[in-house]
XYZ file of C-alpha atoms in Angstrom:
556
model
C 6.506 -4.246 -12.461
C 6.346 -7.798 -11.647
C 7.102 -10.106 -14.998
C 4.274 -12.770 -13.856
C 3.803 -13.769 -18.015
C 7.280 -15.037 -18.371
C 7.369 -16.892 -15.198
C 3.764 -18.071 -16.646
C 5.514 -19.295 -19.810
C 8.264 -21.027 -18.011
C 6.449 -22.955 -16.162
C 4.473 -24.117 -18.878
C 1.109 -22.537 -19.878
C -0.810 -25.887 -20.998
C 0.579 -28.200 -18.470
C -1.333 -30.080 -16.013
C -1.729 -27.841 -13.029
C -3.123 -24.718 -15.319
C -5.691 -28.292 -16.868
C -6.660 -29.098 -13.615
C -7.187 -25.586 -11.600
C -8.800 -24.439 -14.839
C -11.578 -27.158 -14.892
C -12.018 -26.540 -11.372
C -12.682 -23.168 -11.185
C -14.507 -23.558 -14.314
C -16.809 -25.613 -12.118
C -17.959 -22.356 -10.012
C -20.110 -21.997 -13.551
C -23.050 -24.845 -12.652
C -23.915 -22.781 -9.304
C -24.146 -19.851 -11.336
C -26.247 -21.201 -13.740
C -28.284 -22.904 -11.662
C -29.269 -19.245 -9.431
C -29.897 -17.316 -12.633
C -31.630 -19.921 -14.156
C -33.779 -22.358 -11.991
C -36.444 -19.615 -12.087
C -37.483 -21.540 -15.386
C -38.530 -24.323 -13.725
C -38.981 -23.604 -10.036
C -41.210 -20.697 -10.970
C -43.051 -21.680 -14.018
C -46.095 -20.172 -14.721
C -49.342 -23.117 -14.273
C -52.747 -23.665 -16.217
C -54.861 -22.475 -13.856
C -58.694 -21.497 -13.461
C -61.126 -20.559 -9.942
C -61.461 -23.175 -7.637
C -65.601 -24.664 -7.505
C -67.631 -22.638 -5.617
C -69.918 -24.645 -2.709
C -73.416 -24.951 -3.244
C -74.264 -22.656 -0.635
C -71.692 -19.755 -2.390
C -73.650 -20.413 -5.656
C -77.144 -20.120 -3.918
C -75.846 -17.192 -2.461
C -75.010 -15.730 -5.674
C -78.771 -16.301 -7.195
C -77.704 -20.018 -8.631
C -80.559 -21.999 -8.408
C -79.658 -25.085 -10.480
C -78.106 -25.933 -14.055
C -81.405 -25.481 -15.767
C -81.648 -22.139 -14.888
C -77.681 -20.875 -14.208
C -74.773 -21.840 -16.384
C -71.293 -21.346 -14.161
C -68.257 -20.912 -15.730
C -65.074 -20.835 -14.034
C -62.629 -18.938 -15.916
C -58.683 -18.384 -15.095
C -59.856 -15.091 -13.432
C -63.151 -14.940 -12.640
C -66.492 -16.731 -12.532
C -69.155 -15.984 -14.483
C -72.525 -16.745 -13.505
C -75.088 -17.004 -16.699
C -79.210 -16.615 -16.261
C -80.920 -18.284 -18.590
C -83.610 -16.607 -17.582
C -84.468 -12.970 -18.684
C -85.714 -12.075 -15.247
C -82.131 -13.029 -13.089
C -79.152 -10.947 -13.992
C -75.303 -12.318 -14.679
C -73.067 -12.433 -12.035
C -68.863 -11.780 -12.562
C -67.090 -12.713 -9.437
C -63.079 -12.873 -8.418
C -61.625 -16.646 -7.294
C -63.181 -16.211 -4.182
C -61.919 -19.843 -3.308
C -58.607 -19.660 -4.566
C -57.336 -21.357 -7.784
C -57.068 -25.244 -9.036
C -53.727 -25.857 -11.027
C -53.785 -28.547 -13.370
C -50.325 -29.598 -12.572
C -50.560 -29.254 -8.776
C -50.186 -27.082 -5.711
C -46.852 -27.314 -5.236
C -45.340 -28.106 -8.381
C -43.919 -24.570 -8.674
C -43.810 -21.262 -5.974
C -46.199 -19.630 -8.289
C -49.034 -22.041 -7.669
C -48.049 -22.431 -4.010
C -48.380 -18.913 -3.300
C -51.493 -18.160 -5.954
C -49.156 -15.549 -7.656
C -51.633 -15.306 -10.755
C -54.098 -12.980 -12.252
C -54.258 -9.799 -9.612
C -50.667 -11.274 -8.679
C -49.536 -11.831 -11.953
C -45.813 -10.874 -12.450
C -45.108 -11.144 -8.904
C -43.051 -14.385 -10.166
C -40.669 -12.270 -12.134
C -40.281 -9.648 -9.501
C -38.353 -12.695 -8.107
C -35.822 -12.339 -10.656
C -35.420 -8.619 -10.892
C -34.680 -8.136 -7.330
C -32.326 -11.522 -7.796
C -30.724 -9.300 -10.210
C -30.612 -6.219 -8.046
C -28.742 -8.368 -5.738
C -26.577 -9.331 -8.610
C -25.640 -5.362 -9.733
C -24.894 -4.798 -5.691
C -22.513 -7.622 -5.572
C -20.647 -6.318 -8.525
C -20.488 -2.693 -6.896
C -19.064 -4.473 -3.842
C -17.457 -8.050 -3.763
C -14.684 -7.227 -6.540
C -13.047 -4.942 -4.123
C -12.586 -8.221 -2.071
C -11.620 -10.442 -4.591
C -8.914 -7.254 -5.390
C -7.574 -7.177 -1.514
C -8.168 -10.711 -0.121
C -7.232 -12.704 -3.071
C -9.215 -14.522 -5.543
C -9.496 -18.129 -3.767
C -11.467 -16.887 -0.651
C -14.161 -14.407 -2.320
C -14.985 -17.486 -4.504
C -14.966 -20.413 -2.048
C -17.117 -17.815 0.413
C -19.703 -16.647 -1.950
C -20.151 -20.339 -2.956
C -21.009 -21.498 0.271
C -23.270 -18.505 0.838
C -25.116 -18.895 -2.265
C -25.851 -22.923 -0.757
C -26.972 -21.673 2.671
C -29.664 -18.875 0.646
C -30.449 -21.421 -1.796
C -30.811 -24.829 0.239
C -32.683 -22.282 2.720
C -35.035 -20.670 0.084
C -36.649 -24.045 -0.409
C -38.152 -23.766 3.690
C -39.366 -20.344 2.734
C -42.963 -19.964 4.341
C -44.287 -17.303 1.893
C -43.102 -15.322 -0.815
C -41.566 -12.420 1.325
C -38.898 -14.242 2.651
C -38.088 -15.861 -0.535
C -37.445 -12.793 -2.397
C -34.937 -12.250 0.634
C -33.364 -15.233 -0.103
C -33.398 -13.992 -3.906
C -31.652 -10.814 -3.150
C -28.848 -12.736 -1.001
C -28.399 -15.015 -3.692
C -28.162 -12.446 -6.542
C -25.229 -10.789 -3.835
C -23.354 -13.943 -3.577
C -23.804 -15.094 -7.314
C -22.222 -12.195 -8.666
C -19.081 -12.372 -6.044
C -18.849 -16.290 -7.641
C -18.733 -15.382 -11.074
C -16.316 -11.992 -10.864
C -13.458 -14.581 -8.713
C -14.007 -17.446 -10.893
C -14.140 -15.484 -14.077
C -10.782 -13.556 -12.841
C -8.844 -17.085 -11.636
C -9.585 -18.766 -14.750
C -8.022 -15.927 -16.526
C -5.146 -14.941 -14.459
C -4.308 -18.933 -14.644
C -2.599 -18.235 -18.457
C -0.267 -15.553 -19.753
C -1.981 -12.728 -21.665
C -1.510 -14.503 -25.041
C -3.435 -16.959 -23.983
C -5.749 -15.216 -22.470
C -8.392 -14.393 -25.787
C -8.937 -18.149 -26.389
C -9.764 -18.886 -22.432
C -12.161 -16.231 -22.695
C -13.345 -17.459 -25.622
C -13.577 -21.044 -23.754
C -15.039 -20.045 -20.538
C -18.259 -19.406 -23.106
C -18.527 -23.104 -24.042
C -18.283 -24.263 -20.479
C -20.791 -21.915 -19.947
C -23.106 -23.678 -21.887
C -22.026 -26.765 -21.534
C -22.478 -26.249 -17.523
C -26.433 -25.570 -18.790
C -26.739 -28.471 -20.487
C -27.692 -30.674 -18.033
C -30.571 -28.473 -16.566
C -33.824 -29.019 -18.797
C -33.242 -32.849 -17.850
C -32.846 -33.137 -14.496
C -35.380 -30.882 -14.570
C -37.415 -33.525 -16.398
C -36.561 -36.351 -13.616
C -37.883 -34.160 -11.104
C -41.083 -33.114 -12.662
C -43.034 -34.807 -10.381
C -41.611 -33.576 -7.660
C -42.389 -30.237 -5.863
C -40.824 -27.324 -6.423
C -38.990 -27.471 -3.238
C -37.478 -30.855 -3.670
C -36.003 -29.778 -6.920
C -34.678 -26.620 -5.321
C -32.789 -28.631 -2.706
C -31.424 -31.121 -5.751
C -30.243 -27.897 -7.694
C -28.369 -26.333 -4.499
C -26.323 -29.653 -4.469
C -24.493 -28.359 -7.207
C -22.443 -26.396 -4.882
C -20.578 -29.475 -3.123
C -18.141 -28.741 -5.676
C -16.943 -26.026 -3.191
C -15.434 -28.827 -0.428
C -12.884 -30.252 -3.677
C -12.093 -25.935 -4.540
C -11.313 -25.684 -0.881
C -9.029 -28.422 -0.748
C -7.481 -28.022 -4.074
C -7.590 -25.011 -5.598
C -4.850 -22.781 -5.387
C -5.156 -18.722 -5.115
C -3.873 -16.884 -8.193
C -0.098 -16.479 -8.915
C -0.574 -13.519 -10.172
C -2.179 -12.226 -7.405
C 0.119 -13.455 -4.775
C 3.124 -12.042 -7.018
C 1.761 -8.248 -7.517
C 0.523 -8.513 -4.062
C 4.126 -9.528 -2.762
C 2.802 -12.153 -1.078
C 6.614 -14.075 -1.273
C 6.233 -17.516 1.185
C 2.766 -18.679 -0.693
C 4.327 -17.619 -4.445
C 7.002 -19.824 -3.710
C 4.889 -22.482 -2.239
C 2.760 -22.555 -5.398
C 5.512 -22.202 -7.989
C 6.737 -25.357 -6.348
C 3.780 -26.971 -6.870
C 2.981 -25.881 -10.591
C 6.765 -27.201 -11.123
C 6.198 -30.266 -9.943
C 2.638 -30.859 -11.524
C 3.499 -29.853 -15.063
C 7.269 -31.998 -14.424
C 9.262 -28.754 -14.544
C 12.335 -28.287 -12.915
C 11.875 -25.738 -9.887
C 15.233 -24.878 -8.953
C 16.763 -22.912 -12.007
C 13.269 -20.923 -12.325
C 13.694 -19.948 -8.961
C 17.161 -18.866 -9.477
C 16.110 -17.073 -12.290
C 13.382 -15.453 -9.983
C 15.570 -14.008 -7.659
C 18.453 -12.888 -9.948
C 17.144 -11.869 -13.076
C 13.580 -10.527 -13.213
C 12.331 -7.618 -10.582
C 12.772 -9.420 -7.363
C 9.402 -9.937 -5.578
C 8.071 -7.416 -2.713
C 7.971 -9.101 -0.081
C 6.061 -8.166 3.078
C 9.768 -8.071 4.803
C 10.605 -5.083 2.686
C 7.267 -3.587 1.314
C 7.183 -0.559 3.643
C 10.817 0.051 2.232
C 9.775 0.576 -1.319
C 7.653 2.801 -0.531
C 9.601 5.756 -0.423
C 11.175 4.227 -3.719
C 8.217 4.443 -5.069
C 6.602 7.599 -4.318
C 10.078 8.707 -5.951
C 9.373 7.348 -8.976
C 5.805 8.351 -9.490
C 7.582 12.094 -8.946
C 9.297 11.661 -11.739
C 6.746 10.813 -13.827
C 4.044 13.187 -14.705
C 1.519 11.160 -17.053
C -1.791 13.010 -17.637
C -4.262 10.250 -15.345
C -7.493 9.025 -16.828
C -10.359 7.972 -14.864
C -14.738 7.826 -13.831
C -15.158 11.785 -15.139
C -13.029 10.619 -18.672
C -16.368 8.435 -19.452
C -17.971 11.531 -19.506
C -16.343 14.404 -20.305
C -14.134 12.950 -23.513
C -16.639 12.476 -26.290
C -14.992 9.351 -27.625
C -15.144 7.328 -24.669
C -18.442 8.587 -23.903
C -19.899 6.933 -27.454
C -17.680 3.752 -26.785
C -19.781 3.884 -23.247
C -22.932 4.364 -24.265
C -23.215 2.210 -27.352
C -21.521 -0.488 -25.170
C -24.615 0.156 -22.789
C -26.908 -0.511 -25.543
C -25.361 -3.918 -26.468
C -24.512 -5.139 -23.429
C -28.781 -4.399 -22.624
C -30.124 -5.569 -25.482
C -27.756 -9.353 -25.326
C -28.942 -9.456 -21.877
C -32.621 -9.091 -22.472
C -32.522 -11.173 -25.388
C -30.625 -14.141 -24.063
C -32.420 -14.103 -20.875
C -35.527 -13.921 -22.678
C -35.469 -16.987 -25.018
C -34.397 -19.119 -22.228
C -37.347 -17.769 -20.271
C -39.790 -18.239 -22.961
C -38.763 -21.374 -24.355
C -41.280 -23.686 -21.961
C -44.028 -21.652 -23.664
C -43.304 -22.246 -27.397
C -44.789 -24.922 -29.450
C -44.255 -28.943 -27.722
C -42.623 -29.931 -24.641
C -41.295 -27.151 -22.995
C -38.580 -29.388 -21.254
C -37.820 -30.609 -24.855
C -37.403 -26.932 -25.809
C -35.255 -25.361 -23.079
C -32.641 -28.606 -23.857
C -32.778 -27.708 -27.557
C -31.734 -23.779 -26.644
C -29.054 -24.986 -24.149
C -27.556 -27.640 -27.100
C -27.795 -24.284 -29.559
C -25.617 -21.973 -26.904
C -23.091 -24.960 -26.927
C -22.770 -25.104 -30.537
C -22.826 -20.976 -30.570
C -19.929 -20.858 -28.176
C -18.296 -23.459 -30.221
C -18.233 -21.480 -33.068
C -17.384 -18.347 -31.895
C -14.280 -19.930 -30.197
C -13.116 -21.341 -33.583
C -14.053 -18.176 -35.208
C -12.200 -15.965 -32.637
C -8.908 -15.210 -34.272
C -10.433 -15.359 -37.544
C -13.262 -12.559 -37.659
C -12.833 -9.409 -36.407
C -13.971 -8.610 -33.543
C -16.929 -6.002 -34.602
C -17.844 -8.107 -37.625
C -17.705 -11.267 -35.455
C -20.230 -9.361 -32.905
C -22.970 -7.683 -36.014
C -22.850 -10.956 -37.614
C -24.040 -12.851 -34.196
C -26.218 -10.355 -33.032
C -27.686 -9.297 -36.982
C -28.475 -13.031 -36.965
C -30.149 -13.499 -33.850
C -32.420 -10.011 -34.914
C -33.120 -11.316 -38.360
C -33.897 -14.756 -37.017
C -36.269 -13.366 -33.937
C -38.191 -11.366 -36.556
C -38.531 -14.038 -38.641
C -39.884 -16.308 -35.705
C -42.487 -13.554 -34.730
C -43.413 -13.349 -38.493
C -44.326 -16.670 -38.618
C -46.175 -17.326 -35.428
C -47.852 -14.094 -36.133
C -48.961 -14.797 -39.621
C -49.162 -19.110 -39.841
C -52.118 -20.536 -39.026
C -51.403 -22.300 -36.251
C -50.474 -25.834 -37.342
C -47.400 -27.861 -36.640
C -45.196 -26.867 -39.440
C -45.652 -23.217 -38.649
C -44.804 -24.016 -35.196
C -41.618 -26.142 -35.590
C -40.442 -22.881 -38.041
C -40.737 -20.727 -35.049
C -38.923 -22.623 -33.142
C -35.984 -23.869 -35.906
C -35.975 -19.749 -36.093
C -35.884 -19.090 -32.330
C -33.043 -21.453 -31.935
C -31.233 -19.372 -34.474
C -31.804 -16.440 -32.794
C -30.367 -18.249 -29.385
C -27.064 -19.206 -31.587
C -26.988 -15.401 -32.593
C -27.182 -14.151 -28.980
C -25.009 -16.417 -27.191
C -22.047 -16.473 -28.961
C -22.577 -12.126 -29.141
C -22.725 -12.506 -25.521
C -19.754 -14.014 -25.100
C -18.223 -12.049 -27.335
C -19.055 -8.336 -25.878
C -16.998 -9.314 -22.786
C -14.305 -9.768 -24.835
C -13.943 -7.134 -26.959
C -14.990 -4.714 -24.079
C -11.397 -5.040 -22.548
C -9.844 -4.830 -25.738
C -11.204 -0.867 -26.539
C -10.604 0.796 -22.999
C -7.223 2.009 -22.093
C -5.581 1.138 -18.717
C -6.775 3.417 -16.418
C -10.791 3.395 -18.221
C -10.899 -0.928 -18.386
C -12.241 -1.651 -15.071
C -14.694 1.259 -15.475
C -15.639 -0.015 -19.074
C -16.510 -3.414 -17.839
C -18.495 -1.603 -14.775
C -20.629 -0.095 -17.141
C -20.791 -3.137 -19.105
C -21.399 -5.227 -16.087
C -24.044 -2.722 -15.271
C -26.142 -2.509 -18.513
C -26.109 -6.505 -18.178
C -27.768 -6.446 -14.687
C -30.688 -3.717 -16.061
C -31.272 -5.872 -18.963
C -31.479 -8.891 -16.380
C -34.050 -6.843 -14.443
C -36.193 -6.015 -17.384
C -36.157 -9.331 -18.955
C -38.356 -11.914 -16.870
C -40.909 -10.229 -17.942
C -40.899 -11.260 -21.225
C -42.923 -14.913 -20.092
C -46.002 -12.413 -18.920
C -45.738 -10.550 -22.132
C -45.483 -13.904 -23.767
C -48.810 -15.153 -21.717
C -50.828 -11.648 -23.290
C -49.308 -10.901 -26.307
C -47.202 -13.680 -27.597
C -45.568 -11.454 -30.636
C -44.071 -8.664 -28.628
C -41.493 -9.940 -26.571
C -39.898 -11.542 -30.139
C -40.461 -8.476 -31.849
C -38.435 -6.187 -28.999
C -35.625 -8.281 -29.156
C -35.261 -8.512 -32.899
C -35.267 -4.781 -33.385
C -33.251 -4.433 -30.275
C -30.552 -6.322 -31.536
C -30.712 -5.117 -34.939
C -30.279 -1.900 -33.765
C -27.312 -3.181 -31.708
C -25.538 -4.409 -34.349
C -25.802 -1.067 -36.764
C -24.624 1.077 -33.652
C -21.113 -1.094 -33.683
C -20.397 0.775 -36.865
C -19.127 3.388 -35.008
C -17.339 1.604 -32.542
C -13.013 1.092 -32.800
C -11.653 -2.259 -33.961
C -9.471 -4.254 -31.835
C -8.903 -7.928 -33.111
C -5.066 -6.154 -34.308
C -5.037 -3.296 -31.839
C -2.133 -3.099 -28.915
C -3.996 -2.783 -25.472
C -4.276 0.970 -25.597
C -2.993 3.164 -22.764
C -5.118 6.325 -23.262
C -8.116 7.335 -25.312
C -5.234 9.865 -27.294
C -4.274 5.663 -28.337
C -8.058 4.686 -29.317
C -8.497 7.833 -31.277
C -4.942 7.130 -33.151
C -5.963 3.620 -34.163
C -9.731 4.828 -35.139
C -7.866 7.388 -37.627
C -5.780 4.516 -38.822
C -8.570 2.398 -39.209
C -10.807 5.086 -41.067
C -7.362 5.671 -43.282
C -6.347 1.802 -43.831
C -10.162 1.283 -44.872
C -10.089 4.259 -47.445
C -6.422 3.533 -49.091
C -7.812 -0.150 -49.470
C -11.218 1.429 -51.089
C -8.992 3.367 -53.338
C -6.974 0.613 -54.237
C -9.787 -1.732 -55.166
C -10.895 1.312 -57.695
C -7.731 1.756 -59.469
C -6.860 -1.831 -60.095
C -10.414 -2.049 -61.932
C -9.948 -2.477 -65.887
C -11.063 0.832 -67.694
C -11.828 -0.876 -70.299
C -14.296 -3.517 -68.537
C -16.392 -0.057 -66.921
């Protein structure tokens, strides 16, 4: 095995090269954010009602003028009132189509009348964006494993331009969810090879607090969204769409400069470009390439290169003879009843953060003032979230870190439902419900951030890339279920608050039962995970006991 962390550590972890390729890859974040969330304001839902009726539709209909007929055009329907006892009412559909206060094409939902008998047609947008998203995880990390990091990212990139910049020409709403699908594919291929380059930029004890900063660029990348959003108000949905798909130019400076992963190229044997980029991280971060060359070649496990791969081979097949290590792998989740609880209450979390987090940003236009206003105020919250949990990250461990976020975000959701359930409507009630939904999007982002990194942390070797499939999975179902959480908002503005809170509060309890793994070695097998739980059960009853002796007798 390939010593890539020392050769990491020589060449010096913080220096400028690891600054540079970090920020850039780190930069593959604003396309994401943009796909998964432009829906917001692309797609946002319009005051609407029926469009007039002519004045031969209303004769038609038995109007004969406004002292005798009242018309009233509802968001639905129009209703036709007799004020006469011999004439009947008259309920009809929006036989004309709808008028939209804020204009035709301000968003795809008014363009394409996707309201009342189409209602939720909008969000169908995002599901099958996030069906895309759960087939490019089945599928594109298998690339990113055999054709290196650098190419899956810069590819998907410019494929998630072409569907987006193309979306905007879509001429009706079937060939937009197309364009949906594609981009949820190419989305997910982005985030899996930047996620993986950031991380394989550092040495593993680094590792936790990149993690833990790849959170706050997360948020810091959505920042910016609710106000050029604002600029572009006044512009049709379509224009902004094209604005937000320039985001992606970022992918001509990755192609130019960005470097594939040394890891990779190590463990892959890949000897001509390792040496090429070791070069270049010397002489970036003013280290001296020649004696860590040396040192390369004489002292550590020389590297395979593609000269003399097929000759290890046989080496290798050797050694695997030798060793007869019971394997672990899919059927483990399953049949061993340890990793099957770890699985399944990871499934529940991972849902519930996803529904939650997706759902305050989605709601957020329709609470209380400006809902550009609002969505800036959540983003600025999931900043100072990640913040936190970044400081907090060697500090807390890792399951109390996670209740604590997640209990809060509950307990603050309820709250918020509580009091725009029971206030009476005026402004003080309404800027507590949203002081208390912004607590509940500081709860949920930093417990977001912090599932993926205590996922890792619990699965041995051979389980870890099956863990985080599940994981990866439960995260795209929760993204499927919740857009709809703006219709429920629109109909019954308590429930969608009131799901998440006891979602999450149930989340949080479940984690009781869950391993600890802020001081835990990276395990190898579950035989490992069940060893530390009995140490941790035993370590948290000796300290129990202790606590009880050293109380005074005399005091009881």
């Amino acid at each position: 095995m390939i010593d890539v962390d020392s050769l990491l550590v020589s060449l010096k972890p913080k220096g400028f090269f690891q600054l540079t390729q970090y920020l850039l890859s780190d930069a593959s974040m604003i396309p994401c954010v943009v796909a998964l969330l432009k829906i917001v304001f692309i797609g946002s839902i319009p005051t609407s009602r029926c469009a007039n009726l002519n004045i031969s539709q209303l004769y038609d209909y038995g109007y004969e003028s406004n002292d005798t007929h009242d018309v009233v055009y509802g968001k639905c329907q129009i209703e036709i009132f007799s004020r006469s006892s011999n004439s009947s009412n008259r309920t009809l559909a929006c036989i004309n189509g709808y008028t939209y206060d804020e204009g035709k094409h301000q968003s795809f939902v008014s363009e394409w009348d996707l309201v009342c008998d189409k209602a939720g047609l909008s969000e169908l947008t995002q599901t099958l964006f996030s069906v895309g998203g759960l087939i490019g995880a089945l599928t594109l990390p298998y690339f990113s494993d055999t054709k290196g990091r650098k190419p899956v990212l810069v590819i998907s990139n410019i494929l998630l331009f072409i569907f987006s910049f193309s979306s905007s020409f879509s001429p009706n709403y079937y060939v937009f969810i197309v364009f949906r699908v594609l981009e949820g594919i190419s989305m997910q291929g982005l985030a899996v090879a930047t996620y993986t380059l950031m991380l394989e930029l550092y040495p593993v004890s680094h590792r936790t607090l990149m993690s833990g900063m790849s959170g706050v660029t997360w948020g810091l990348c959505v920042l910016p969204f609710a106000p050029v959003a604002y600029l572009l108000r006044n512009y049709s949905w379509k224009i902004n769409n094209i604005v937000y798909s320039s985001s992606h130019v970022i992918v001509f400076f990755q192609l130019w400069y960005l470097e594939e992963s040394l890891r990779w190229l190590v463990t892959n044997g890949d000897f001509e470009r390792s040496k090429k980029v070791i070069k270049r991280v010397a002489k970036e971060n003013g280290v001296d390439f020649g004696p860590i060359w040396d040192k390369i070649e004489t002292n550590l496990i020389p590297l395979i290169t593609v000269k003399n791969k097929d000759s290890m081979i046989s080496s290798k097949e050797k050694l695997s003879q030798q060793q007869e290590v019971k394997k672990e792998g899919y059927l483990t989740i399953f049949t061993n009843s340890l990793a099957r609880r770890m699985t399944l209450i990871l499934f529940v979390v991972g849902f519930m953060n996803a529904v939650t987090y997706i759902a305050v940003y989605m709601t957020s236009p329709s609470l209380a003032g400006n809902g550009y206003l609002n969505f800036f105020l959540f983003s600025l919250t999931e900043v100072c979230a990640n913040i936190t949990m970044a400081i907090t990250l060697f500090r807390l461990p890792r399951r109390v870190a996670i209740s604590f976020y997640q209990g809060t975000a509950g307990v603050a959701l309820f709250i918020a439902v509580a009091v725009l359930y029971f206030g009476d409507g005026s402004s003080v009630y309404s800027i507590l419900n949203i002081i208390f939904s912004l607590l509940g999007m500081f709860g949920i982002s930093a417990s977001y951030c912090l599932i993926w990194i205590y996922a890792p942390e619990i699965y041995p070797t051979n389980l870890r890339n099956i863990g985080l499939g599940f994981l990866t999975f439960s995260g795209s179902v929760g993204n499927m279920v919740s857009p709809y959480s703006r219709l429920l908002m629109e109909n019954i503005p308590w429930l969608p608050g009131t799901v998440c809170s006891i979602g999450c509060i149930l989340s949080f309890s479940l984690l009781y039962f869950m391993p600890e793994s802020q001081k835990m070695q990276m395990p190898s097998s579950m035989s490992d995970v069940k060893a530390h739980m009995k140490l941790q059960k035993r370590s948290k009853r000796e300290k129990s006991g202790k606590e009880i002796g050293s109380t005074d007798p005399e005091n009881t």
